[in-house]
Amino acid sequence: MAKELGLGVETIRFYEREGLIKQPQKPQNGYRVYDDSITKQLQFICKAKALGFTLKEVASLMSMDGDCAKVESLGLQKLSLIQSKIADLQRLEVVIKEMTNSCRNNNDQSHCPIIDSLK
Amino acid sequence: MAKELGLGVETIRFYEREGLIKQPQKPQNGYRVYDDSITKQLQFICKAKALGFTLKEVASLMSMDGDCAKVESLGLQKLSLIQSKIADLQRLEVVIKEMTNSCRNNNDQSHCPIIDSLK
DNA sequence: GTAAACTCCGTAGATAGGTACGGAGTCAAT
DNA sequence: ATTGACTCCGTACCTATCTACGGAGTTTAC
């Protein structure tokens, strides 16, 4: 089951402890047996995680099933977070590009404009 | 000193423990006294951190003083990391935008296209 | 029938970057 | 001289998301 989803066994146990999925029924030998509904929950978690939702948010999403407005608002919130992260990183990109450029044009290898600009 | 830089006292002690700055001289009373060189190191750390370097990388940068080529290569590495993060986030942005749009156009509030698409 | 490979459980450790606590000493002001 | 605010130190704790360990039971393959 773990392999099927590309997760470690420990990871699934962890999700279980965190209440993201319910403990599956365990027959006489004590081993977990996963039914379809848990498999689907795990797939849901994987997909939501890939979209950048935290595990807590995933739990929220799962509990919001049936309230589209709430889900939308969480989505919009995540969207604006993503957009501001993008903006931050783009600003950073410019600065670092400039700095490495000034390194490239530097003749004196023993004296670095990046280090200088940080001082 | 901490306030001057917008850092907590504990944070500075933490940097000291991590070897980012050297322990300042302590006179008879045991209190740290920060000279100019440590102040500058701390400013260096703050600026580098703001550019997205990790503390380990900051330590590297400080030890690379005098080798511009190495610094440049660390900068380029950071640059490509930033660029790939931007690309990832932009892909995510598109997906989440689509999802929230489909929510907005959804009439049945009790049935959410986002949840559906994650299932 | 036995050895390898798997699962169980609870707990501890890793990562990064701090933050908080508690008891003791110290400094500045009144 | 006492109060309040500050520092010292070591250690533990925090967030988030796992990952690893150890000892025991189980299942499977030969």
mmCIF file of C-alpha atoms (C1' of nucleotides) in Angstrom:
data_model
loop_
_atom_site.group_PDB
_atom_site.id
_atom_site.type_symbol
_atom_site.label_atom_id
_atom_site.label_comp_id
_atom_site.label_asym_id
_atom_site.label_seq_id
_atom_site.Cartn_x
_atom_site.Cartn_y
_atom_site.Cartn_z
ATOM 1 C CA MET A 1 0.000 0.000 0.000
ATOM 2 C CA ALA A 2 2.757 2.383 0.932
ATOM 3 C CA LYS A 3 4.742 1.567 -2.187
ATOM 4 C CA GLU A 4 1.701 1.898 -4.356
ATOM 5 C CA LEU A 5 1.425 5.537 -3.316
ATOM 6 C CA GLY A 6 5.120 6.242 -3.150
ATOM 7 C CA LEU A 7 5.002 6.792 0.592
ATOM 8 C CA GLY A 8 6.890 5.118 3.381
ATOM 9 C CA VAL A 9 5.087 2.844 5.776
ATOM 10 C CA GLU A 10 6.133 5.149 8.565
ATOM 11 C CA THR A 11 4.625 8.082 6.766
ATOM 12 C CA ILE A 12 1.249 6.430 6.608
ATOM 13 C CA ARG A 13 1.448 5.544 10.277
ATOM 14 C CA PHE A 14 2.304 9.182 10.885
ATOM 15 C CA TYR A 15 -0.749 10.392 8.981
ATOM 16 C CA GLU A 16 -2.797 7.979 11.020
ATOM 17 C CA ARG A 17 -1.423 9.362 14.291
ATOM 18 C CA GLU A 18 -2.121 12.878 13.097
ATOM 19 C CA GLY A 19 -5.715 11.969 12.462
ATOM 20 C CA LEU A 20 -5.581 12.514 8.715
ATOM 21 C CA ILE A 21 -6.842 9.060 8.001
ATOM 22 C CA LYS A 22 -8.684 6.760 10.295
ATOM 23 C CA GLN A 23 -7.132 3.600 11.606
ATOM 24 C CA PRO A 24 -8.135 0.803 9.332
ATOM 25 C CA GLN A 25 -9.760 -2.300 10.659
ATOM 26 C CA LYS A 26 -7.229 -4.788 11.854
ATOM 27 C CA PRO A 27 -8.096 -8.466 11.748
ATOM 28 C CA GLN A 28 -6.794 -11.115 14.146
ATOM 29 C CA ASN A 29 -3.137 -10.724 13.231
ATOM 30 C CA GLY A 30 -3.029 -7.002 13.948
ATOM 31 C CA TYR A 31 -1.993 -5.954 10.454
ATOM 32 C CA ARG A 32 -3.678 -2.966 8.855
ATOM 33 C CA VAL A 33 -5.890 -3.681 5.899
ATOM 34 C CA TYR A 34 -6.677 -0.706 3.762
ATOM 35 C CA ASP A 35 -10.017 -0.463 2.116
ATOM 36 C CA ASP A 36 -10.924 1.702 -0.811
ATOM 37 C CA SER A 37 -11.994 4.699 1.227
ATOM 38 C CA ILE A 38 -8.660 4.973 2.988
ATOM 39 C CA THR A 39 -6.790 4.511 -0.258
ATOM 40 C CA LYS A 40 -8.749 7.405 -1.664
ATOM 41 C CA GLN A 41 -8.081 9.551 1.373
ATOM 42 C CA LEU A 42 -4.378 8.908 0.981
ATOM 43 C CA GLN A 43 -4.486 9.842 -2.675
ATOM 44 C CA PHE A 44 -6.343 12.988 -1.740
ATOM 45 C CA ILE A 45 -3.631 13.851 0.765
ATOM 46 C CA CYS A 46 -0.876 13.270 -1.773
ATOM 47 C CA LYS A 47 -2.508 15.450 -4.379
ATOM 48 C CA ALA A 48 -3.299 18.254 -1.978
ATOM 49 C CA LYS A 49 0.211 18.135 -0.605
ATOM 50 C CA ALA A 50 1.572 18.413 -4.137
ATOM 51 C CA LEU A 51 -0.426 21.600 -4.502
ATOM 52 C CA GLY A 52 1.347 23.057 -1.520
ATOM 53 C CA PHE A 53 -1.251 22.554 1.159
ATOM 54 C CA THR A 54 0.112 21.714 4.576
ATOM 55 C CA LEU A 55 -1.120 18.624 6.364
ATOM 56 C CA LYS A 56 -3.262 20.774 8.621
ATOM 57 C CA GLU A 57 -4.832 22.373 5.596
ATOM 58 C CA VAL A 58 -5.370 18.991 4.070
ATOM 59 C CA ALA A 59 -7.228 18.006 7.216
ATOM 60 C CA SER A 60 -9.320 21.173 6.898
ATOM 61 C CA LEU A 61 -10.051 20.465 3.271
ATOM 62 C CA MET A 62 -11.212 16.980 4.071
ATOM 63 C CA SER A 63 -13.494 18.230 6.790
ATOM 64 C CA MET A 64 -14.875 20.909 4.478
ATOM 65 C CA ASP A 65 -16.209 18.440 2.001
ATOM 66 C CA GLY A 66 -19.591 19.790 1.087
ATOM 67 C CA ASP A 67 -18.871 23.463 1.627
ATOM 68 C CA CYS A 68 -17.553 24.795 -1.621
ATOM 69 C CA ALA A 69 -17.348 28.408 -0.461
ATOM 70 C CA LYS A 70 -14.995 27.522 2.382
ATOM 71 C CA VAL A 71 -12.833 25.455 0.104
ATOM 72 C CA GLU A 72 -12.678 28.274 -2.387
ATOM 73 C CA SER A 73 -11.609 30.703 0.274
ATOM 74 C CA LEU A 74 -8.809 28.410 1.436
ATOM 75 C CA GLY A 75 -7.771 28.076 -2.194
ATOM 76 C CA LEU A 76 -7.710 31.819 -2.705
ATOM 77 C CA GLN A 77 -5.716 32.282 0.451
ATOM 78 C CA LYS A 78 -3.184 29.730 -0.771
ATOM 79 C CA LEU A 79 -3.138 31.445 -4.145
ATOM 80 C CA SER A 80 -2.250 34.801 -2.712
ATOM 81 C CA LEU A 81 0.425 33.232 -0.556
ATOM 82 C CA ILE A 82 1.893 31.634 -3.643
ATOM 83 C CA GLN A 83 1.775 34.885 -5.531
ATOM 84 C CA SER A 84 3.551 36.799 -2.848
ATOM 85 C CA LYS A 85 6.182 34.088 -2.599
ATOM 86 C CA ILE A 86 6.697 34.366 -6.334
ATOM 87 C CA ALA A 87 7.081 38.116 -6.081
ATOM 88 C CA ASP A 88 9.595 37.794 -3.243
ATOM 89 C CA LEU A 89 11.629 35.274 -5.137
ATOM 90 C CA GLN A 90 11.625 37.366 -8.279
ATOM 91 C CA ARG A 91 12.979 40.325 -6.385
ATOM 92 C CA LEU A 92 15.645 38.074 -4.965
ATOM 93 C CA GLU A 93 16.403 36.729 -8.396
ATOM 94 C CA VAL A 94 17.191 40.194 -9.675
ATOM 95 C CA VAL A 95 19.489 40.996 -6.791
ATOM 96 C CA ILE A 96 21.406 37.777 -7.004
ATOM 97 C CA LYS A 97 21.687 38.023 -10.763
ATOM 98 C CA GLU A 98 23.213 41.453 -10.426
ATOM 99 C CA MET A 99 25.610 40.234 -7.812
ATOM 100 C CA THR A 100 26.842 37.265 -9.792
ATOM 101 C CA ASN A 101 27.184 39.455 -12.858
ATOM 102 C CA SER A 102 29.391 41.823 -10.992
ATOM 103 C CA CYS A 103 31.460 38.803 -9.971
ATOM 104 C CA ARG A 104 31.787 37.741 -13.559
ATOM 105 C CA ASN A 105 33.092 41.149 -14.545
ATOM 106 C CA ASN A 106 35.493 41.255 -11.683
ATOM 107 C CA ASN A 107 39.190 40.957 -12.478
ATOM 108 C CA ASP A 108 40.541 40.768 -8.995
ATOM 109 C CA GLN A 109 39.728 37.218 -7.902
ATOM 110 C CA SER A 110 40.847 37.870 -4.372
ATOM 111 C CA HIS A 111 38.308 40.590 -3.774
ATOM 112 C CA CYS A 112 34.659 39.769 -4.226
ATOM 113 C CA PRO A 113 31.921 42.304 -4.982
ATOM 114 C CA ILE A 114 29.275 40.027 -3.462
ATOM 115 C CA ILE A 115 31.076 39.859 -0.177
ATOM 116 C CA ASP A 116 31.650 43.586 -0.374
ATOM 117 C CA SER A 117 28.007 44.318 -0.955
ATOM 118 C CA LEU A 118 27.052 42.265 2.073
ATOM 119 C CA LYS A 119 29.466 44.045 4.341
ATOM 120 C CA MET B 1 23.207 45.387 20.354
ATOM 121 C CA ALA B 2 20.443 42.910 19.654
ATOM 122 C CA LYS B 3 17.843 45.615 19.343
ATOM 123 C CA GLU B 4 20.062 47.648 17.098
ATOM 124 C CA LEU B 5 20.009 44.838 14.571
ATOM 125 C CA GLY B 6 16.432 43.780 15.141
ATOM 126 C CA LEU B 7 17.488 40.444 16.513
ATOM 127 C CA GLY B 8 16.735 38.774 19.816
ATOM 128 C CA VAL B 9 19.471 38.333 22.358
ATOM 129 C CA GLU B 10 18.878 34.603 22.176
ATOM 130 C CA THR B 11 19.329 34.701 18.440
ATOM 131 C CA ILE B 12 22.754 36.220 18.758
ATOM 132 C CA ARG B 13 23.693 33.663 21.359
ATOM 133 C CA PHE B 14 22.452 31.041 18.922
ATOM 134 C CA TYR B 15 24.662 32.357 16.116
ATOM 135 C CA GLU B 16 27.544 32.313 18.526
ATOM 136 C CA ARG B 17 26.893 28.691 19.418
ATOM 137 C CA GLU B 18 26.681 27.806 15.747
ATOM 138 C CA GLY B 19 30.058 29.348 15.170
ATOM 139 C CA LEU B 20 28.824 32.114 12.878
ATOM 140 C CA ILE B 21 30.390 34.788 14.989
ATOM 141 C CA LYS B 22 33.153 34.430 17.469
ATOM 142 C CA GLN B 23 32.585 34.871 21.164
ATOM 143 C CA PRO B 24 33.351 38.430 22.023
ATOM 144 C CA GLN B 25 35.791 39.314 24.727
ATOM 145 C CA LYS B 26 34.137 39.312 28.098
ATOM 146 C CA PRO B 27 35.530 41.540 30.801
ATOM 147 C CA GLN B 28 35.423 40.792 34.515
ATOM 148 C CA ASN B 29 31.646 40.847 34.813
ATOM 149 C CA GLY B 30 31.060 38.194 32.156
ATOM 150 C CA TYR B 31 28.959 40.386 29.873
ATOM 151 C CA ARG B 32 29.598 40.275 26.149
ATOM 152 C CA VAL B 33 31.018 43.398 24.639
ATOM 153 C CA TYR B 34 30.664 43.653 20.916
ATOM 154 C CA ASP B 35 33.343 45.348 18.937
ATOM 155 C CA ASP B 36 33.036 46.665 15.444
ATOM 156 C CA SER B 37 34.133 43.506 13.709
ATOM 157 C CA ILE B 38 31.401 41.423 15.328
ATOM 158 C CA THR B 39 28.818 44.070 14.608
ATOM 159 C CA LYS B 40 29.819 43.903 10.973
ATOM 160 C CA GLN B 41 29.666 40.145 10.944
ATOM 161 C CA LEU B 42 26.150 40.282 12.323
ATOM 162 C CA GLN B 43 25.094 42.771 9.681
ATOM 163 C CA PHE B 44 26.621 40.537 7.060
ATOM 164 C CA ILE B 45 24.595 37.611 8.374
ATOM 165 C CA CYS B 46 21.374 39.604 8.343
ATOM 166 C CA LYS B 47 21.863 40.779 4.796
ATOM 167 C CA ALA B 48 22.834 37.376 3.504
ATOM 168 C CA LYS B 49 19.896 35.801 5.278
ATOM 169 C CA ALA B 50 17.586 38.338 3.645
ATOM 170 C CA LEU B 51 18.883 37.150 0.289
ATOM 171 C CA GLY B 52 17.776 33.641 1.109
ATOM 172 C CA PHE B 53 21.061 32.101 2.124
ATOM 173 C CA THR B 54 20.849 29.552 4.895
ATOM 174 C CA LEU B 55 22.975 29.983 7.982
ATOM 175 C CA LYS B 56 25.290 27.255 6.757
ATOM 176 C CA GLU B 57 25.716 29.078 3.504
ATOM 177 C CA VAL B 58 26.348 32.296 5.353
ATOM 178 C CA ALA B 59 29.123 30.525 7.208
ATOM 179 C CA SER B 60 30.536 29.336 3.896
ATOM 180 C CA LEU B 61 30.339 32.811 2.437
ATOM 181 C CA MET B 62 32.209 34.263 5.362
ATOM 182 C CA SER B 63 34.935 31.660 5.079
ATOM 183 C CA MET B 64 35.195 32.276 1.335
ATOM 184 C CA ASP B 65 36.153 35.858 1.735
ATOM 185 C CA GLY B 66 38.912 36.346 -0.760
ATOM 186 C CA ASP B 67 37.790 33.762 -3.291
ATOM 187 C CA CYS B 68 35.433 35.474 -5.661
ATOM 188 C CA ALA B 69 35.011 32.511 -7.961
ATOM 189 C CA LYS B 70 33.707 30.326 -5.140
ATOM 190 C CA VAL B 71 31.331 33.025 -4.008
ATOM 191 C CA GLU B 72 30.069 33.455 -7.530
ATOM 192 C CA SER B 73 29.415 29.757 -7.862
ATOM 193 C CA LEU B 74 27.441 29.693 -4.622
ATOM 194 C CA GLY B 75 25.479 32.674 -5.898
ATOM 195 C CA LEU B 76 24.721 30.990 -9.193
ATOM 196 C CA GLN B 77 23.646 27.872 -7.418
ATOM 197 C CA LYS B 78 21.284 29.896 -5.256
ATOM 198 C CA LEU B 79 20.044 31.680 -8.340
ATOM 199 C CA SER B 80 19.098 28.497 -10.105
ATOM 200 C CA LEU B 81 17.393 27.225 -6.982
ATOM 201 C CA ILE B 82 15.372 30.405 -6.829
ATOM 202 C CA GLN B 83 14.478 30.150 -10.476
ATOM 203 C CA SER B 84 13.264 26.622 -10.161
ATOM 204 C CA LYS B 85 11.236 27.531 -7.104
ATOM 205 C CA ILE B 86 9.651 30.342 -9.069
ATOM 206 C CA ALA B 87 8.801 27.992 -11.896
ATOM 207 C CA ASP B 88 7.262 25.478 -9.488
ATOM 208 C CA LEU B 89 5.184 28.123 -7.818
ATOM 209 C CA GLN B 90 3.999 29.514 -11.114
ATOM 210 C CA ARG B 91 2.805 26.112 -12.199
ATOM 211 C CA LEU B 92 1.016 25.814 -8.899
ATOM 212 C CA GLU B 93 -0.469 29.243 -9.317
ATOM 213 C CA VAL B 94 -2.097 28.236 -12.581
ATOM 214 C CA VAL B 95 -3.569 25.070 -11.127
ATOM 215 C CA ILE B 96 -4.983 26.750 -8.063
ATOM 216 C CA LYS B 97 -6.323 29.633 -10.087
ATOM 217 C CA GLU B 98 -8.198 27.220 -12.302
ATOM 218 C CA MET B 99 -9.538 25.424 -9.299
ATOM 219 C CA THR B 100 -10.817 28.499 -7.543
ATOM 220 C CA ASN B 101 -12.335 29.729 -10.796
ATOM 221 C CA SER B 102 -14.262 26.539 -11.171
ATOM 222 C CA CYS B 103 -15.483 27.090 -7.615
ATOM 223 C CA ARG B 104 -16.643 30.548 -8.465
ATOM 224 C CA ASN B 105 -18.673 29.251 -11.397
ATOM 225 C CA ASN B 106 -20.169 26.491 -9.377
ATOM 226 C CA ASN B 107 -23.848 26.744 -8.499
ATOM 227 C CA ASP B 108 -24.134 23.792 -6.219
ATOM 228 C CA GLN B 109 -22.527 24.968 -2.978
ATOM 229 C CA SER B 110 -22.678 21.549 -1.431
ATOM 230 C CA HIS B 111 -20.510 19.967 -4.064
ATOM 231 C CA CYS B 112 -17.047 21.364 -4.618
ATOM 232 C CA PRO B 113 -15.038 21.005 -7.824
ATOM 233 C CA ILE B 114 -11.784 21.433 -5.924
ATOM 234 C CA ILE B 115 -12.532 18.570 -3.628
ATOM 235 C CA ASP B 116 -13.670 16.559 -6.611
ATOM 236 C CA SER B 117 -10.491 17.192 -8.509
ATOM 237 C CA LEU B 118 -8.423 16.021 -5.573
ATOM 238 C CA LYS B 119 -10.329 12.787 -5.203
ATOM 239 C "C1'" DG C 1 10.994 -25.842 9.752
ATOM 240 C "C1'" DT C 2 13.581 -22.180 9.490
ATOM 241 C "C1'" DA C 3 15.248 -17.939 7.619
ATOM 242 C "C1'" DA C 4 14.206 -13.654 5.188
ATOM 243 C "C1'" DA C 5 11.222 -10.122 4.851
ATOM 244 C "C1'" DC C 6 7.580 -7.986 6.424
ATOM 245 C "C1'" DT C 7 4.420 -5.706 10.170
ATOM 246 C "C1'" DC C 8 3.357 -4.135 14.817
ATOM 247 C "C1'" DC C 9 4.186 -0.437 18.640
ATOM 248 C "C1'" DG C 10 6.080 3.515 21.136
ATOM 249 C "C1'" DT C 11 9.629 6.567 21.342
ATOM 250 C "C1'" DA C 12 13.489 9.209 19.805
ATOM 251 C "C1'" DG C 13 16.008 11.810 16.301
ATOM 252 C "C1'" DA C 14 16.586 14.791 12.188
ATOM 253 C "C1'" DT C 15 16.110 19.351 9.888
ATOM 254 C "C1'" DA C 16 16.350 24.723 10.219
ATOM 255 C "C1'" DG C 17 16.164 28.476 12.839
ATOM 256 C "C1'" DG C 18 15.239 29.977 16.458
ATOM 257 C "C1'" DT C 19 12.432 30.852 21.383
ATOM 258 C "C1'" DA C 20 11.643 30.114 26.276
ATOM 259 C "C1'" DC C 21 12.807 28.947 31.026
ATOM 260 C "C1'" DG C 22 14.960 29.107 35.517
ATOM 261 C "C1'" DG C 23 18.209 30.346 38.764
ATOM 262 C "C1'" DA C 24 22.015 33.295 39.478
ATOM 263 C "C1'" DG C 25 24.746 37.310 38.986
ATOM 264 C "C1'" DT C 26 25.046 42.402 37.750
ATOM 265 C "C1'" DC C 27 24.037 47.141 36.694
ATOM 266 C "C1'" DA C 28 21.618 51.689 37.073
ATOM 267 C "C1'" DA C 29 18.559 54.438 39.556
ATOM 268 C "C1'" DT C 30 16.393 55.900 43.610
ATOM 269 C "C1'" DA D 1 20.254 49.260 50.023
ATOM 270 C "C1'" DT D 2 16.790 47.662 47.467
ATOM 271 C "C1'" DT D 3 14.170 47.310 43.321
ATOM 272 C "C1'" DG D 4 13.701 46.471 38.420
ATOM 273 C "C1'" DA D 5 15.783 45.525 34.293
ATOM 274 C "C1'" DC D 6 19.198 43.468 32.312
ATOM 275 C "C1'" DT D 7 22.739 39.557 31.361
ATOM 276 C "C1'" DC D 8 24.821 35.003 32.097
ATOM 277 C "C1'" DC D 9 24.488 29.732 31.191
ATOM 278 C "C1'" DG D 10 22.692 25.246 29.840
ATOM 279 C "C1'" DT D 11 18.912 22.911 28.426
ATOM 280 C "C1'" DA D 12 14.496 22.134 26.744
ATOM 281 C "C1'" DC D 13 11.017 23.357 23.666
ATOM 282 C "C1'" DC D 14 8.767 24.914 19.206
ATOM 283 C "C1'" DT D 15 6.934 24.071 13.943
ATOM 284 C "C1'" DA D 16 6.420 20.765 10.147
ATOM 285 C "C1'" DT D 17 7.103 16.502 8.186
ATOM 286 C "C1'" DC D 18 8.706 12.891 8.511
ATOM 287 C "C1'" DT D 19 12.519 8.907 9.487
ATOM 288 C "C1'" DA D 20 14.829 5.601 12.321
ATOM 289 C "C1'" DC D 21 15.324 2.214 16.013
ATOM 290 C "C1'" DG D 22 14.538 -1.881 18.759
ATOM 291 C "C1'" DG D 23 12.270 -5.848 20.090
ATOM 292 C "C1'" DA D 24 8.506 -8.724 19.129
ATOM 293 C "C1'" DG D 25 5.194 -11.110 16.313
ATOM 294 C "C1'" DT D 26 3.777 -12.820 11.444
ATOM 295 C "C1'" DT D 27 3.833 -14.257 6.864
ATOM 296 C "C1'" DT D 28 5.998 -16.291 2.972
ATOM 297 C "C1'" DA D 29 9.265 -18.990 0.345
ATOM 298 C "C1'" DC D 30 12.076 -22.770 -0.054
#
